PDB file of C-alpha atoms in Angstrom:
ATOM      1  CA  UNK A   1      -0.821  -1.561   9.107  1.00 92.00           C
ATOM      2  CA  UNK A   2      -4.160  -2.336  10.956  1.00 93.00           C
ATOM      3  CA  UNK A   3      -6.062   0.245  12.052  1.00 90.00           C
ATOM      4  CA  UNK A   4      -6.189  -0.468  15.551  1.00 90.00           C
ATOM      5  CA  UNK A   5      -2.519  -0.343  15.446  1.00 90.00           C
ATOM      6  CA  UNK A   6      -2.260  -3.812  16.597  1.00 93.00           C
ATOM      7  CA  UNK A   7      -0.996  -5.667  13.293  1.00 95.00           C
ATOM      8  CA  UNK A   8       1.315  -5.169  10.098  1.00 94.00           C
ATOM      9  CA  UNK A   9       1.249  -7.692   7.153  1.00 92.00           C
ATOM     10  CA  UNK A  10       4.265  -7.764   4.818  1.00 87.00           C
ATOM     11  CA  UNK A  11       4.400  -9.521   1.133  1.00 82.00           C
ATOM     12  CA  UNK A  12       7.223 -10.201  -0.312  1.00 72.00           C
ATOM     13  CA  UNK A  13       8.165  -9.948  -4.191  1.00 67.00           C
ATOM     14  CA  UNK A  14      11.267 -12.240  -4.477  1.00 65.00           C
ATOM     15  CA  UNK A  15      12.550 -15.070  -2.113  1.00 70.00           C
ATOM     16  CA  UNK A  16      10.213 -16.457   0.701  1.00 72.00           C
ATOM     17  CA  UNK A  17       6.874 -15.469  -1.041  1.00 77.00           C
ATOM     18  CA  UNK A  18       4.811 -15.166   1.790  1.00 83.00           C
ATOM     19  CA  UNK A  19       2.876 -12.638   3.253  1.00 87.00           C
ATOM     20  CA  UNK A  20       3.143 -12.861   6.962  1.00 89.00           C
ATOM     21  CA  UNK A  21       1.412 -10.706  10.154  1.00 94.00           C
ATOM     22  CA  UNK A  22       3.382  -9.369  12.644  1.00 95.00           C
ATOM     23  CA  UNK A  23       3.211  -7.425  16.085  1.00 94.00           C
ATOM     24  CA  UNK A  24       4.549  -3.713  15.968  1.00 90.00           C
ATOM     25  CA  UNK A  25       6.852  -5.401  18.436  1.00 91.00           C
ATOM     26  CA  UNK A  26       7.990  -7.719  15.532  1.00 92.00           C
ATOM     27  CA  UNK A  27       7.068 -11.002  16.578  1.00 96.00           C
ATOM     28  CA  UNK A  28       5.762 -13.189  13.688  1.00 94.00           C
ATOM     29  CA  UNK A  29       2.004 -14.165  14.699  1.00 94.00           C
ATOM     30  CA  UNK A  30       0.738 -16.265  11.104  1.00 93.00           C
ATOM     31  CA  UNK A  31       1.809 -16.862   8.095  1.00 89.00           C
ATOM     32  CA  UNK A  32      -1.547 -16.434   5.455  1.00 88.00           C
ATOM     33  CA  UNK A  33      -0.200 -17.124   2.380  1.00 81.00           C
ATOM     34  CA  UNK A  34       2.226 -19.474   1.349  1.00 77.00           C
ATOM     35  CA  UNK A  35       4.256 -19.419  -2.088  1.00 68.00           C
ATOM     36  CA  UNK A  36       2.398 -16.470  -3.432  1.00 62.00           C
ATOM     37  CA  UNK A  37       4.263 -14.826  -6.443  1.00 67.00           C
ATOM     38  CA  UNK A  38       3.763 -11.037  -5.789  1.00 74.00           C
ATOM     39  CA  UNK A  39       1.774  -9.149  -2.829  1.00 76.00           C
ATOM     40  CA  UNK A  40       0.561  -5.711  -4.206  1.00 78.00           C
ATOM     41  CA  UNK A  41      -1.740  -4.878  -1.616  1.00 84.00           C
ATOM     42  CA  UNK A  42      -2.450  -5.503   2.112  1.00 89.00           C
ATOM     43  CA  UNK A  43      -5.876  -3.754   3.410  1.00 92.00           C
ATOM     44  CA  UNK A  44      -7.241  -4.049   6.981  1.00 95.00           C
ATOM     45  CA  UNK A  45     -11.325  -3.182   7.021  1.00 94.00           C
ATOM     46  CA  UNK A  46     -12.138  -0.414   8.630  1.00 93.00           C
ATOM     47  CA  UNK A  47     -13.166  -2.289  11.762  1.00 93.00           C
ATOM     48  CA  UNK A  48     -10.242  -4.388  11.579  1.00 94.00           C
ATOM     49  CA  UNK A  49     -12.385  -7.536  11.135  1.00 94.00           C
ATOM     50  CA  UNK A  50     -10.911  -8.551   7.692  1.00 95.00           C
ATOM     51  CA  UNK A  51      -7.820  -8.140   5.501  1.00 94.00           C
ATOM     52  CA  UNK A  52      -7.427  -8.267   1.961  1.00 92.00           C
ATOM     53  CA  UNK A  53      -4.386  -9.109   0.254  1.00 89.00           C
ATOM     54  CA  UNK A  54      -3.984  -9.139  -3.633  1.00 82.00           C
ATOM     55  CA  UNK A  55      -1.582  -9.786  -6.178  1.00 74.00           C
ATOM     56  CA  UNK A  56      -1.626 -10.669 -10.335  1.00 66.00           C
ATOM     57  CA  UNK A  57      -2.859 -13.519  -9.484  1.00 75.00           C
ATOM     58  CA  UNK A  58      -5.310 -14.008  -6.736  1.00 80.00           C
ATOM     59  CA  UNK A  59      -7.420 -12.040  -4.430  1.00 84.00           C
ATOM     60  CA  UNK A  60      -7.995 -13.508  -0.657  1.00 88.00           C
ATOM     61  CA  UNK A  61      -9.658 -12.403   2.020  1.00 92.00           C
ATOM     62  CA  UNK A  62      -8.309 -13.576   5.810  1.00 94.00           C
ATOM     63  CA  UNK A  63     -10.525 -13.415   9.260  1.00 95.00           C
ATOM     64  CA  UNK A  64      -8.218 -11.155  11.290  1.00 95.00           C
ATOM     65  CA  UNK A  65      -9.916 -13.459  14.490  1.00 95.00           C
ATOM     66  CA  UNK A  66      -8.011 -16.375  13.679  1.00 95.00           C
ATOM     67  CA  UNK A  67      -6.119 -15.535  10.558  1.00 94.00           C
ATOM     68  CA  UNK A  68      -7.964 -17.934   8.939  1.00 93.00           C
ATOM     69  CA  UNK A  69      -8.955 -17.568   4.900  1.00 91.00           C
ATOM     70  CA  UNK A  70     -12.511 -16.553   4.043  1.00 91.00           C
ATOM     71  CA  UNK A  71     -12.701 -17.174   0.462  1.00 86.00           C
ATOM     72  CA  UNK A  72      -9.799 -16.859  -2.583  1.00 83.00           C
ATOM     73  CA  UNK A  73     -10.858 -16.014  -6.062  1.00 80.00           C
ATOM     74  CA  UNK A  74      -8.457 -15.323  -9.361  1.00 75.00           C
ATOM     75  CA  UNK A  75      -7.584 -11.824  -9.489  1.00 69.00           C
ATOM     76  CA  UNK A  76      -6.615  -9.637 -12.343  1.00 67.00           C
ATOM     77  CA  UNK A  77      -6.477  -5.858 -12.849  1.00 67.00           C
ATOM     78  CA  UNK A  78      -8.128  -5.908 -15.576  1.00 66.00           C
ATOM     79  CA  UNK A  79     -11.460  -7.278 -14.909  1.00 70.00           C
ATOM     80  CA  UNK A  80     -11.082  -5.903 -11.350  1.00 74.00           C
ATOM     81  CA  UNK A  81      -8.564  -2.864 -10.884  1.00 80.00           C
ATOM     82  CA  UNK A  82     -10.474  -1.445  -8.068  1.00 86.00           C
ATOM     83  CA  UNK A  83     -10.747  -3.577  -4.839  1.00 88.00           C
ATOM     84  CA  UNK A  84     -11.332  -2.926  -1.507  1.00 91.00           C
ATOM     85  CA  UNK A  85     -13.158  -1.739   1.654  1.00 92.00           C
ATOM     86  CA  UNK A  86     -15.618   1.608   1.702  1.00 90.00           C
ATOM     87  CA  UNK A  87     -15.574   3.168   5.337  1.00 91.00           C
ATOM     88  CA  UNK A  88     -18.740   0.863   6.323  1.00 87.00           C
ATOM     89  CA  UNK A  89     -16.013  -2.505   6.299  1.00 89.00           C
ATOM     90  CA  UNK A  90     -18.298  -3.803   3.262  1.00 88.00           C
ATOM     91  CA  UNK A  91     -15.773  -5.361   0.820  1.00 90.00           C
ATOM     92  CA  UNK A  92     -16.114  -3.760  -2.706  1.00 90.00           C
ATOM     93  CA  UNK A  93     -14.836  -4.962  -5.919  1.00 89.00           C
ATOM     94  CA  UNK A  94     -14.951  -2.117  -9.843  1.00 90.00           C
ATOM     95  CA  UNK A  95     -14.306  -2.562 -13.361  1.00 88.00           C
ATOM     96  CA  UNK A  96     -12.735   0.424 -14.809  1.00 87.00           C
ATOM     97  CA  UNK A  97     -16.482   0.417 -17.066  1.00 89.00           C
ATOM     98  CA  UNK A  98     -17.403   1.744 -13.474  1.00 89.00           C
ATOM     99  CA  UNK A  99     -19.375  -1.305 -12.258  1.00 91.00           C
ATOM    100  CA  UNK A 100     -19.304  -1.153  -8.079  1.00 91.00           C
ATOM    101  CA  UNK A 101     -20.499  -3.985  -6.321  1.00 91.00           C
ATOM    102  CA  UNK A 102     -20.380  -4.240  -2.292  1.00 89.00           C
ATOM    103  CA  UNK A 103     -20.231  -7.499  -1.258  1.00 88.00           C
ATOM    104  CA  UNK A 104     -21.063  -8.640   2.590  1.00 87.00           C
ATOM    105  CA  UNK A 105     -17.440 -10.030   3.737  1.00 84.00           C
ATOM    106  CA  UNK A 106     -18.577 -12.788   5.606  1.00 82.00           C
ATOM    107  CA  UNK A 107     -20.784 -14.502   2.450  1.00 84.00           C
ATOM    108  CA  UNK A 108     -19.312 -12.595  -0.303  1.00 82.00           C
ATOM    109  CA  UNK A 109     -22.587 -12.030  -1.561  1.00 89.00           C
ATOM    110  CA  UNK A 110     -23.155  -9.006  -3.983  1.00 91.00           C
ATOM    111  CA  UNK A 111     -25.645  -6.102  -1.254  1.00 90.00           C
ATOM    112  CA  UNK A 112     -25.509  -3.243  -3.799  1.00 89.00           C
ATOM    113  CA  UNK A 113     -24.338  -2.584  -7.199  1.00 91.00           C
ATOM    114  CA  UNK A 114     -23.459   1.278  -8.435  1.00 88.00           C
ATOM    115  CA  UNK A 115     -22.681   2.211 -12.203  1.00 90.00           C
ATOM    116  CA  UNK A 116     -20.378   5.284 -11.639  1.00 88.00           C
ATOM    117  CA  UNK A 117     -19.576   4.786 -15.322  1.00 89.00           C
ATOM    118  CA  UNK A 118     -16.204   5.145 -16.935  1.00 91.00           C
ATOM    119  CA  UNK A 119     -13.588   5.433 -13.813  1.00 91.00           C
ATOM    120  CA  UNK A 120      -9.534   6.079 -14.132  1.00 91.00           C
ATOM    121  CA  UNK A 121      -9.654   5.988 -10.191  1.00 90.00           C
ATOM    122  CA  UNK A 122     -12.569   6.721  -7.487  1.00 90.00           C
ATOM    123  CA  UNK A 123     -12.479   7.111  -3.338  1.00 92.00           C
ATOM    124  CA  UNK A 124     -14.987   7.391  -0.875  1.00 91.00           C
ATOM    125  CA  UNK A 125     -15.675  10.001   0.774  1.00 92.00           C
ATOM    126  CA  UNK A 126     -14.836   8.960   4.976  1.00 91.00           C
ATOM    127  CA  UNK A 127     -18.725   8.689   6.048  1.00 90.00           C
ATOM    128  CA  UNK A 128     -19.084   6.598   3.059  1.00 88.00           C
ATOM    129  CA  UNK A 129     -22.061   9.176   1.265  1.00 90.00           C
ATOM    130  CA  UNK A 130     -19.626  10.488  -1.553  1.00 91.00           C
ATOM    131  CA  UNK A 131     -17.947   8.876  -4.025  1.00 91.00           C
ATOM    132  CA  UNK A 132     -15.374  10.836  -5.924  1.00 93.00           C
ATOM    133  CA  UNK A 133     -14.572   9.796  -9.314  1.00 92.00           C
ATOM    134  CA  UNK A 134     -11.825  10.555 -11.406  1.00 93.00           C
ATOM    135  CA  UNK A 135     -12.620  10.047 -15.829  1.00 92.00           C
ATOM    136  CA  UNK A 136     -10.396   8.834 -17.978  1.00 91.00           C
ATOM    137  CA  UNK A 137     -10.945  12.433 -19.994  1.00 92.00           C
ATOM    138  CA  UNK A 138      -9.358  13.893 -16.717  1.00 90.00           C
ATOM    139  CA  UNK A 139     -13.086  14.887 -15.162  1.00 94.00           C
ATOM    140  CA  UNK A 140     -13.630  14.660 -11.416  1.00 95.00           C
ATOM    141  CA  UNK A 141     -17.035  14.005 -10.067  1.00 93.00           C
ATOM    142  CA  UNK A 142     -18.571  13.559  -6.978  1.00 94.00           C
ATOM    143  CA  UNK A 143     -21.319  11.656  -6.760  1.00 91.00           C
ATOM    144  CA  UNK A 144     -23.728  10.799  -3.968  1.00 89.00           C
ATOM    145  CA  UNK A 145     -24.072   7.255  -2.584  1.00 83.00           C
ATOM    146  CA  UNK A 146     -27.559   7.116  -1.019  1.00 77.00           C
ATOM    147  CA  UNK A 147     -25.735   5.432   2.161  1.00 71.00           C
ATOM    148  CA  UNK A 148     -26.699   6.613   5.263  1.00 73.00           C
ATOM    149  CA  UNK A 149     -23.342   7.753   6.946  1.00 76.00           C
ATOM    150  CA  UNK A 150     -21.071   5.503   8.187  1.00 69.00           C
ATOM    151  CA  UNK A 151     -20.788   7.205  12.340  1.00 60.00           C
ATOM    152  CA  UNK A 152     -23.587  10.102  12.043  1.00 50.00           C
TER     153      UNK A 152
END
């Protein structure tokens, strides 16, 4: 569900493999992905400018403007289990060694890297200046971001 309210994307796992946008009035508005296996994950951007959608196999990112695809890549949880928006709407991608990297949506260049080190899971905090980390010994951290705050 989009944040705004306005959208809700739905994957399927078995027959029409598709992932589709709708109105919360149900009326079908695109179809993004065609004859995609599995859809794990739908997630609108903060702003509601992009959507991510992610399965075993591939990662894409969609314009929610026009619907239209940004870029695709291969996916796979184990090089990246951790994917993403942080509250600013900056896409982020993490390996579980605990290597962030925020990448601009729009280029998909890499802004900022992070080493949180080893991560089981991580979340940020909602202005975007915390990041709390959970270790695979069962630790939790929270570490500080150097961000300015998302709405100050």
């Amino acid at each position: 569900v989009s944040g705004s309210g306005q959208y809700i994307v739905t994957g399927s796992l078995g027959t029409d493999r598709e992932v589709n946008v709708w109105t919360f009035e149900g009326q079908k508005i695109a179809t993004i992905q065609k004859n995609f296996n599995h859809c794990y994950k739908a997630i609108f951007s903060p702003d509601d400018q992009w959507l991510l959608t992610y399965s075993g196999e591939q990662m894409g990112l969609f314009r929610v403007s026009d619907w239209g695809r940004a870029w695709q890549m291969d996916y796979s949880q184990a090089v990246y289990p951790f994917a993403g928006f942080a509250p600013d709407s900056r896409l982020f991608l993490a390996d579980r060694s605990g290597k962030l990297e925020w990448l601009n949506a729009s280029s998909q260049e890499v802004t900022r890297e992070y080493m949180l080190g080893s991560i089981a899971a991580f979340d940020f905090s909602p202005d975007g200046t915390e990041i709390v980390v959970a270790r695979p010994n069962g630790v939790i951290e929270v570490l500080h971001t150097g961000l300015s705050p998302v709405n100050p």
